Amino acid sequence: MVVTNIPENAPAHCPGPDTEQAGKASACAGCPNQNICATTPKGPDPAIPLINERLHQVKHKLLILSGKGGVGKSTFTSQLAFAFASDENTQVGVVDIDVCGPSIPKIMGLEGEQIHQSMSGWSPVYVQDNLGVMSIGFMLPDPDDAVIWRGPKKNGLIKQFLKDVDWGELDFLLVDTPPGTSDEHLSITQYLKESGIDGAILITTPQEVSIQDVRKEIDFCRKVKIPIIGVSNLYNEGESHTIVTI
Ligand SMILES: Nc1ncnc2c1ncn2[C@@H]1O[C@H](COP(=O)(O)OP(=O)(O)O)[C@@H](O)[C@H]1O
Ligand code: SF4
Ligand SMILES: [Mg+2]
């Protein structure tokens, strides 16, 4: 079996999260993903064809990643979304898979909004006609509520955001992620593997500790075969960022 989607934090002899030995092999002892790998059903996920069907009208899917939190991922995601949507003929979606720290509703001025359900699925919350947003932040009774979920439950929600949301025809779907390479990253790369991710944009700040972590993200992208579209190095003052295409 071809081993794919090995997370960056997996030990060297990881058998692969898709394999029958996942979470049970001796190499898995002490791996931070052991619980999720052991409990995730193996074999093709029946949701994947549904996700493919739902997203076949989405032209481009982009992930926004960073090694550290607080470096500007969500800000960048929202600014990129607004920039794309400034052309009224461009349809844009944002999905916030930072399940434990959803900040997109606040950053995009959508606090207090709620998700509605229709015959065709969950409807995103629209900032403007051509810009829809989905976040767990819309499901919390209070924005200060802590979301403490383990891997399988987070995966379930991410799956629903891809499978059950009526995104319609989109030119761009931007995926805002939590920091690092964890359950959420593993899930999104698995669920979008067949429908295709165009690439990732990595966000960092100029500090050495942040740049060190971005190297891990580059390694993760290479392992899961996601093209890196660019690295945005955000500054605190003056011109806010540069994108270096690599
Ligand atoms: N280019 C920038 N310059 C200065 N501050 C920024 C910049 N981008 C984001 N911020 C601020 O940094 C904080 C963290 O940003 P956020 O986008 O939530 O980061 P992340 O999603 O990576 O955790 C926020 O207060 C945001 O306003
Ligand atoms: S627990 Fe999962 S990620 Fe960790 S080594 Fe085993 S298969 Fe690989
Ligand atoms: Mg964020």
Coordinates of C-alpha atoms and ligand atoms in Angstrom, one line a residue:
M1 CA 0.0 0.0 0.0
V2 CA 1.3 3.5 -0.8
V3 CA 1.8 5.4 2.4
T4 CA 0.5 8.9 2.2
N5 CA -0.4 11.7 4.5
I6 CA 2.3 11.0 7.1
P7 CA 2.1 13.9 9.5
E8 CA 5.2 16.0 10.2
N9 CA 5.2 15.0 13.9
A10 CA 5.1 11.3 13.2
P11 CA 8.1 9.2 14.2
A12 CA 10.5 8.0 11.5
H13 CA 9.0 4.5 11.1
C14 CA 5.4 5.6 10.9
P15 CA 3.5 2.9 9.0
G16 CA 1.1 5.6 7.6
P17 CA -2.2 6.8 9.1
D18 CA -4.1 5.0 6.3
T19 CA -2.7 1.6 7.1
E20 CA -4.2 -1.3 9.2
Q21 CA -1.2 -1.0 11.6
A22 CA -1.9 2.7 12.2
G23 CA -1.8 3.5 15.9
K24 CA -1.0 -0.1 16.8
A25 CA 2.5 -0.6 15.4
S26 CA 5.5 -0.4 17.7
A27 CA 6.5 2.7 15.9
C28 CA 3.3 4.3 17.0
A29 CA 4.1 4.1 20.8
G30 CA 4.3 7.6 22.1
C31 CA 3.3 9.3 18.8
P32 CA 1.0 12.2 19.4
N33 CA -1.4 10.9 16.7
Q34 CA -1.8 7.5 18.2
N35 CA -5.3 7.9 19.5
I36 CA -6.7 9.3 16.2
C37 CA -4.8 6.8 14.1
A38 CA -6.0 3.8 16.1
T39 CA -9.7 4.9 16.1
T40 CA -10.1 6.3 12.6
P41 CA -11.8 3.6 10.4
K42 CA -9.5 2.3 7.7
G43 CA -10.2 1.9 4.0
P44 CA -11.7 4.6 1.8
D45 CA -13.9 7.0 3.8
P46 CA -17.4 6.8 2.4
A47 CA -17.6 10.6 2.8
I48 CA -14.9 11.2 0.3
P49 CA -17.1 10.7 -2.8
L50 CA -19.7 13.0 -1.3
I51 CA -17.0 15.6 -0.6
N52 CA -15.8 15.3 -4.2
E53 CA -19.3 15.7 -5.5
R54 CA -20.0 18.7 -3.2
L55 CA -16.7 20.4 -4.2
H56 CA -16.6 19.6 -7.9
Q57 CA -17.8 23.2 -8.6
V58 CA -14.9 24.7 -6.6
K59 CA -12.1 25.8 -9.0
H60 CA -9.3 26.4 -6.5
K61 CA -8.7 25.2 -3.0
L62 CA -6.0 26.9 -1.0
L63 CA -4.7 26.1 2.6
I64 CA -3.3 28.8 4.8
L65 CA -0.8 27.3 7.2
S66 CA 1.8 28.3 9.8
G67 CA 4.0 26.7 12.4
K68 CA 3.0 29.1 15.1
G69 CA -0.2 30.7 16.3
G70 CA -0.7 34.4 16.3
V71 CA 1.4 35.1 13.2
G72 CA -1.5 36.3 11.1
K73 CA -3.0 33.3 9.4
S74 CA -6.6 34.3 10.0
T75 CA -6.0 37.9 9.2
F76 CA -4.2 36.9 5.9
T77 CA -7.1 34.5 5.0
S78 CA -9.7 37.2 5.5
Q79 CA -7.7 39.8 3.6
L80 CA -7.1 37.4 0.7
A81 CA -10.8 36.5 0.7
F82 CA -11.8 40.2 0.6
A83 CA -9.2 40.9 -2.2
F84 CA -10.5 38.0 -4.4
A85 CA -14.1 39.0 -3.6
S86 CA -13.5 42.7 -4.6
D87 CA -14.2 41.4 -8.1
E88 CA -18.0 40.8 -8.0
N89 CA -17.7 38.1 -10.6
T90 CA -15.4 36.0 -8.3
Q91 CA -17.1 33.7 -5.9
V92 CA -15.2 33.1 -2.7
G93 CA -15.6 30.7 0.3
V94 CA -13.7 30.7 3.6
V95 CA -13.7 27.6 5.8
D96 CA -12.3 28.0 9.3
I97 CA -11.0 24.7 10.5
D98 CA -9.3 26.1 13.6
V99 CA -11.9 24.2 15.6
C100 CA -10.5 25.1 19.0
G101 CA -9.7 28.7 18.3
P102 CA -12.0 30.0 15.6
S103 CA -11.3 33.7 15.0
I104 CA -12.6 34.2 11.5
P105 CA -16.1 35.3 12.6
K106 CA -14.6 38.1 14.6
I107 CA -12.0 39.1 12.0
M108 CA -14.6 39.2 9.2
G109 CA -17.1 41.1 11.3
L110 CA -19.6 38.2 11.6
E111 CA -19.9 37.7 15.3
G112 CA -23.3 36.6 16.5
E113 CA -24.2 35.2 13.0
Q114 CA -25.7 31.8 12.8
I115 CA -25.6 29.0 10.2
H116 CA -28.9 28.2 8.5
Q117 CA -29.9 24.8 7.1
S118 CA -31.8 24.4 3.8
M119 CA -32.8 21.5 1.6
S120 CA -29.4 21.6 0.0
G121 CA -27.3 21.6 3.2
W122 CA -25.9 24.1 5.6
S123 CA -25.7 27.6 4.2
P124 CA -22.5 29.6 4.8
V125 CA -22.7 33.0 6.4
Y126 CA -22.4 35.6 3.7
V127 CA -20.3 38.8 4.2
Q128 CA -21.3 39.9 0.8
D129 CA -23.1 38.2 -2.1
N130 CA -19.9 36.6 -3.4
L131 CA -18.1 35.8 -0.1
G132 CA -19.4 33.0 2.2
V133 CA -17.9 31.8 5.5
M134 CA -18.1 28.7 7.6
S135 CA -16.7 28.4 11.1
I136 CA -17.5 26.6 14.3
G137 CA -17.5 30.0 15.8
F138 CA -21.1 30.4 14.4
M139 CA -22.2 27.4 16.4
L140 CA -21.0 28.5 19.8
P141 CA -23.6 30.1 22.1
D142 CA -20.9 32.4 23.5
P143 CA -17.7 33.4 21.6
D144 CA -15.7 32.9 24.8
D145 CA -16.8 29.3 25.1
A146 CA -13.8 26.9 25.0
V147 CA -14.0 24.1 22.5
I148 CA -12.2 21.1 23.9
W149 CA -12.5 18.3 21.4
R150 CA -10.4 15.3 20.7
G151 CA -9.3 14.2 17.2
P152 CA -12.3 12.1 15.9
K153 CA -14.8 14.8 16.8
K154 CA -12.8 17.5 15.2
N155 CA -12.5 15.4 12.1
G156 CA -16.2 14.8 12.0
L157 CA -16.9 18.6 12.0
I158 CA -14.3 19.3 9.3
K159 CA -15.8 16.5 7.2
Q160 CA -19.3 18.1 7.6
F161 CA -17.9 21.5 6.6
L162 CA -16.8 20.0 3.3
K163 CA -19.6 17.5 2.7
D164 CA -22.7 19.2 4.1
V165 CA -22.2 22.8 3.3
D166 CA -23.8 24.2 0.2
W167 CA -20.8 26.1 -1.2
G168 CA -22.3 26.3 -4.7
E169 CA -20.0 27.4 -7.5
L170 CA -16.8 28.9 -6.1
D171 CA -13.6 30.3 -7.8
F172 CA -11.7 30.0 -4.5
L173 CA -12.1 28.1 -1.3
L174 CA -9.7 29.3 1.4
V175 CA -9.0 27.1 4.3
D176 CA -7.9 28.8 7.5
T177 CA -6.1 26.3 9.8
P178 CA -4.8 26.0 13.4
P179 CA -1.1 26.3 13.9
G180 CA 1.2 23.4 13.4
T181 CA 0.5 20.1 11.7
S182 CA -2.1 18.3 13.8
D183 CA -5.4 16.4 13.5
E184 CA -7.0 19.1 11.5
H185 CA -4.3 19.3 8.9
L186 CA -4.3 15.5 8.5
S187 CA -8.0 15.5 8.1
I188 CA -8.2 18.3 5.5
T189 CA -5.5 16.8 3.4
Q190 CA -7.2 13.4 3.5
Y191 CA -10.6 14.7 2.7
L192 CA -9.4 16.9 -0.1
K193 CA -6.9 14.5 -1.6
E194 CA -9.2 13.4 -4.4
S195 CA -10.9 16.7 -5.1
G196 CA -7.4 18.3 -5.1
I197 CA -5.7 21.1 -3.2
D198 CA -4.1 23.7 -5.4
G199 CA -1.5 24.6 -2.8
A200 CA -0.6 26.1 0.5
I201 CA 0.3 29.6 1.6
L202 CA 2.6 29.5 4.6
I203 CA 2.6 32.4 7.1
T204 CA 5.5 33.4 9.3
T205 CA 7.0 36.4 11.0
P206 CA 10.6 37.4 10.7
Q207 CA 11.7 36.0 14.1
E208 CA 14.0 33.0 13.9
V209 CA 11.7 30.8 16.1
S210 CA 8.8 31.4 13.7
I211 CA 11.0 30.7 10.6
Q212 CA 12.2 27.5 12.2
D213 CA 8.7 26.3 12.5
V214 CA 7.8 27.3 8.9
R215 CA 10.5 24.9 7.8
K216 CA 8.5 22.1 9.4
E217 CA 5.4 23.2 7.5
I218 CA 7.4 23.1 4.2
D219 CA 8.4 19.6 5.2
F220 CA 4.8 18.7 5.9
C221 CA 3.6 20.0 2.6
R222 CA 6.3 18.0 0.8
K223 CA 5.3 14.8 2.6
V224 CA 1.7 15.2 1.8
K225 CA 2.4 16.5 -1.7
I226 CA 0.8 19.8 -1.4
P227 CA 2.4 22.5 -3.6
I228 CA 3.6 25.5 -1.7
I229 CA 2.3 28.6 -3.5
G230 CA 4.2 31.1 -1.4
V231 CA 5.5 32.2 2.0
S232 CA 4.2 35.3 3.6
N233 CA 6.6 36.9 6.0
L234 CA 4.5 39.4 8.1
Y235 CA 5.9 42.5 9.6
N236 CA 4.4 44.5 12.4
E237 CA 4.8 47.9 10.9
G238 CA 4.9 49.6 7.6
E239 CA 4.2 47.5 4.6
S240 CA 2.5 44.5 6.1
H241 CA 3.8 41.6 4.1
T242 CA 5.9 40.2 1.3
I243 CA 5.0 37.0 -0.5
V244 CA 8.0 35.0 -1.7
T245 CA 7.0 32.5 -4.3
I246 CA 9.1 29.4 -4.1
Ligands
LIG1 N1 0.5 42.1 9.3 C1 0.2 42.3 10.6 N2 0.8 43.3 11.3 C2 0.5 43.5 12.6 N3 -0.4 42.8 13.3 C3 -1.0 41.8 12.6 C4 -0.7 41.5 11.3 N4 -1.5 40.4 10.9 C5 -2.2 40.0 12.0 N5 -1.9 40.9 13.0 C6 -2.5 40.8 14.4 O1 -1.9 39.6 15.0 C7 -2.9 39.0 15.8 C8 -3.0 37.5 15.4 O2 -3.5 37.4 14.1 P1 -4.3 36.2 13.6 O3 -4.6 36.4 12.2 O4 -5.4 35.8 14.5 O5 -3.2 35.0 13.7 P2 -3.3 33.4 13.6 O6 -4.5 33.1 12.8 O7 -2.0 33.0 12.9 O8 -3.3 32.9 15.0 C9 -4.2 39.7 15.7 O9 -4.3 40.6 16.7 C10 -4.0 40.5 14.4 O10 -4.7 41.7 14.4
SF4_2 S1 0.2 6.8 15.4 FE1 -0.3 7.3 13.2 S2 1.0 9.0 12.7 FE2 1.9 8.1 14.6 S3 3.3 6.6 13.9 FE3 1.4 5.5 14.1 S4 0.4 5.6 12.1 FE4 2.1 7.2 12.1
MG3 MG -6.2 31.9 13.4

